[in-house]
Short mmCIF file of C-alpha atoms in Angstrom, two decimals:
data_model
loop_
_atom_site.label_atom_id
_atom_site.label_comp_id
_atom_site.label_asym_id
_atom_site.label_seq_id
_atom_site.Cartn_x
_atom_site.Cartn_y
_atom_site.Cartn_z
CA GLU A 156 -18.52 1.38 -22.95
CA GLN A 157 -14.81 1.58 -23.85
CA SER A 158 -14.03 2.57 -20.26
CA GLY A 159 -15.89 -0.48 -18.95
CA ALA A 160 -13.86 -2.79 -21.17
CA HIS A 161 -10.61 -1.26 -19.87
CA GLU A 162 -11.82 -1.65 -16.30
CA ASP A 163 -12.80 -5.30 -16.79
CA PHE A 164 -9.52 -6.12 -18.51
CA GLY A 165 -7.51 -4.22 -15.90
CA GLU A 166 -9.22 -6.04 -13.04
CA MET A 167 -8.63 -9.39 -14.74
CA LEU A 168 -4.93 -8.55 -15.11
CA LEU A 169 -4.78 -7.51 -11.46
CA PHE A 170 -6.32 -10.80 -10.33
CA GLN A 171 -3.79 -12.69 -12.45
CA ALA A 172 -1.03 -10.61 -10.86
CA MET A 173 -2.29 -11.49 -7.40
CA LEU A 174 -2.28 -15.18 -8.29
CA ALA A 175 1.26 -14.88 -9.66
CA ARG A 176 2.36 -13.36 -6.35
CA LEU A 177 0.77 -16.21 -4.42
CA ARG A 178 2.77 -18.62 -6.58
CA GLY A 179 5.95 -16.70 -5.80
CA GLN A 180 6.26 -15.38 -9.35
CA LEU A 181 7.13 -11.83 -8.35
CA ALA A 182 8.48 -10.70 -11.73
CA ARG A 183 5.30 -11.92 -13.42
CA ALA A 184 3.15 -10.30 -10.73
CA GLN A 185 4.87 -6.97 -11.36
CA GLN A 186 4.45 -7.24 -15.13
CA LEU A 187 0.76 -8.05 -14.83
CA GLY A 188 0.28 -5.37 -12.19
CA GLU A 189 1.87 -2.77 -14.47
CA ARG A 190 -0.39 -3.79 -17.33
CA ALA A 191 -3.40 -3.64 -15.00
CA ALA A 192 -2.49 -0.13 -13.87
CA THR A 193 -2.06 0.95 -17.50
CA GLU A 194 -5.52 -0.35 -18.38
CA LEU A 195 -7.14 1.13 -15.30
CA ARG A 196 -5.61 4.58 -15.91
CA ARG A 197 -7.68 4.65 -19.10
CA THR A 198 -10.91 4.36 -17.12
CA ASN A 199 -10.40 7.62 -15.22
CA ASN A 200 -11.74 5.77 -12.17
CA PRO A 201 -9.55 6.72 -9.19
CA LEU A 202 -10.97 3.94 -7.01
CA VAL A 203 -9.93 1.00 -9.15
CA LEU A 204 -6.64 2.65 -10.10
CA SER A 205 -5.76 3.32 -6.45
CA LEU A 206 -6.50 -0.28 -5.51
CA ALA A 207 -4.35 -1.54 -8.40
CA LEU A 208 -1.46 0.80 -7.54
CA SER A 209 -1.56 -0.34 -3.91
CA GLU A 210 -1.32 -3.97 -5.01
CA LEU A 211 1.42 -3.13 -7.52
CA SER A 212 3.36 -1.42 -4.74
CA SER A 213 3.01 -4.59 -2.68
CA PHE A 214 4.34 -6.72 -5.54
CA ARG A 215 7.29 -4.38 -5.99
CA THR A 216 8.05 -4.36 -2.27
CA ALA A 217 8.04 -8.16 -2.18
CA ALA A 218 10.44 -8.16 -5.14
CA GLY A 219 12.73 -5.61 -3.47
CA ASN A 220 11.95 -2.76 -5.87
CA LEU A 221 11.37 -0.25 -3.07
CA PRO A 222 11.86 3.04 -4.98
CA GLN A 223 9.20 2.08 -7.53
CA ALA A 224 6.92 0.79 -4.76
CA GLU A 225 7.11 4.24 -3.16
CA ARG A 226 6.31 5.94 -6.47
CA ASP A 227 3.28 3.70 -6.94
CA LEU A 228 2.01 4.61 -3.46
CA ALA A 229 2.58 8.31 -4.12
CA GLU A 230 0.15 8.01 -7.02
CA VAL A 231 -2.60 6.41 -4.92
CA GLY A 232 -5.51 8.77 -4.43
CA ALA A 233 -6.56 9.92 -0.99
CA GLY A 234 -10.00 8.39 -1.38
CA ASP A 235 -12.37 8.26 1.52
CA MET A 236 -13.39 4.67 0.83
CA PRO A 237 -12.11 2.20 3.41
CA GLU A 238 -11.04 -0.25 0.69
CA ILE A 239 -8.61 2.33 -0.74
CA GLN A 240 -7.41 3.46 2.69
CA GLY A 241 -6.83 -0.12 3.78
CA ALA A 242 -5.03 -1.18 0.60
CA ALA A 243 -2.74 1.85 0.67
CA SER A 244 -2.00 1.47 4.39
CA LEU A 245 -1.23 -2.22 3.97
CA ALA A 246 1.13 -1.51 1.08
CA ARG A 247 2.83 1.21 3.16
CA ALA A 248 3.18 -1.21 6.08
CA GLU A 249 4.87 -3.78 3.85
CA LEU A 250 7.17 -1.11 2.42
CA ARG A 251 8.09 0.14 5.90
CA ILE A 252 8.96 -3.40 7.00
CA ALA A 253 11.22 -3.75 3.97
CA LYS A 254 12.93 -0.49 4.99
CA GLY A 255 13.35 -1.60 8.60
CA GLN A 256 10.86 0.98 9.93
CA PHE A 257 8.99 -1.46 12.13
CA GLN A 258 7.05 0.86 14.46
CA SER A 259 5.75 2.85 11.50
CA ALA A 260 4.86 -0.44 9.80
CA VAL A 261 2.81 -1.50 12.83
CA GLN A 262 0.91 1.80 12.75
CA GLU A 263 0.15 1.46 9.02
CA ALA A 264 -0.94 -2.17 9.45
CA GLU A 265 -3.27 -1.11 12.26
CA LYS A 266 -4.77 1.58 9.98
CA ALA A 267 -5.23 -1.07 7.29
CA THR A 268 -6.94 -3.43 9.71
CA ALA A 269 -9.36 -0.74 10.87
CA ALA A 270 -10.19 0.23 7.28
CA PHE A 271 -10.70 -3.36 6.16
CA ASP A 272 -12.86 -4.05 9.22
CA LYS A 273 -14.99 -1.05 8.32
CA ALA A 274 -15.44 -2.48 4.81
CA HIS A 275 -16.05 -6.01 6.17
CA LEU A 276 -13.08 -7.40 4.21
CA ASP A 277 -12.02 -10.12 6.61
CA GLU A 278 -9.44 -11.76 4.33
CA ARG A 279 -7.71 -8.39 3.79
CA SER A 280 -7.94 -7.68 7.52
CA THR A 281 -6.22 -11.02 8.12
CA ARG A 282 -3.35 -10.01 5.86
CA ALA A 283 -3.05 -6.69 7.72
CA PHE A 284 -2.92 -8.45 11.10
CA VAL A 285 -0.22 -10.82 9.81
CA THR A 286 1.75 -7.85 8.48
CA ALA A 287 1.44 -6.14 11.87
CA ALA A 288 2.62 -9.34 13.53
CA ASP A 289 5.69 -9.42 11.26
CA ALA A 290 6.60 -5.85 12.20
CA LEU A 291 5.96 -6.51 15.89
CA GLU A 292 8.13 -9.62 15.85
CA MET A 293 10.93 -7.71 14.14
CA SER A 294 10.62 -5.11 16.92
CA ASN A 295 11.10 -7.91 19.49
CA ARG A 296 7.52 -7.51 20.68
CA ASN A 297 6.77 -11.22 20.49
CA ALA A 298 3.73 -11.26 22.80
CA ASP A 299 2.10 -8.48 20.77
CA ALA A 300 3.00 -10.29 17.55
CA LEU A 301 1.33 -13.48 18.76
CA ALA A 302 -1.78 -11.52 19.76
CA ALA A 303 -1.93 -9.97 16.27
CA CYS A 304 -1.61 -13.44 14.73
CA ARG A 305 -4.43 -14.77 16.86
CA GLU A 306 -6.66 -11.83 15.93
CA GLY A 307 -5.81 -12.42 12.29
CA GLU A 308 -6.78 -16.05 12.67
CA LYS A 309 -10.16 -15.05 14.13
CA ARG A 310 -10.78 -12.85 11.09
CA ALA A 311 -9.61 -15.54 8.70
CA MET A 312 -12.09 -18.00 10.16
CA LEU A 313 -14.89 -15.63 9.12
CA THR A 314 -14.04 -16.20 5.46
CA PRO A 315 -14.13 -19.23 3.20
CA ASN A 316 -10.67 -18.20 1.95
CA GLU A 317 -8.35 -21.10 2.75
CA ILE A 318 -5.25 -19.06 1.92
CA SER A 319 -6.15 -16.47 4.56
CA ILE A 320 -6.78 -19.20 7.11
CA ALA A 321 -3.46 -20.89 6.33
CA LEU A 322 -1.59 -17.58 6.46
CA ALA A 323 -3.04 -16.75 9.87
CA GLN A 324 -2.35 -20.22 11.23
CA LEU A 325 1.26 -20.12 10.05
CA CYS A 326 1.63 -16.75 11.71
CA SER A 327 0.52 -18.21 15.06
CA TRP A 328 3.31 -20.78 15.06
#
């Protein structure tokens, strides 16, 4: 029962962190993400902890805290669930872009897309396609980047998530 309360509270904190990131409040997103990870460690549930650490790594990458983002990813379990694989690959792709490792970022984003497709997580797949497009564009592969954006837009249209749709449409410009 205690474990369930920690899991619920940790997931709530993680959702708040995700909203803070969407608002551009990266410091707040990191704080909430850290608190979420702390709560979720108490559950001894590697699935929810791995998902939280992947998101926390993403927040840290966006804020420029690359060494800590790498440490968070190192702690992510090697779970066989596509949700974990996709979240970790997406976070690695974002980190590799921040480090200027664009080809590696494309490969990780493609892994994320495949994992999210397997789990039928179209909004997450959209984010992975957009991340791949960013890496492709930075590699001067503009035609491939546009194709990734268009594929991301197709996935976004399968969801009611307006943020995913807007993200994919902005990518296509």
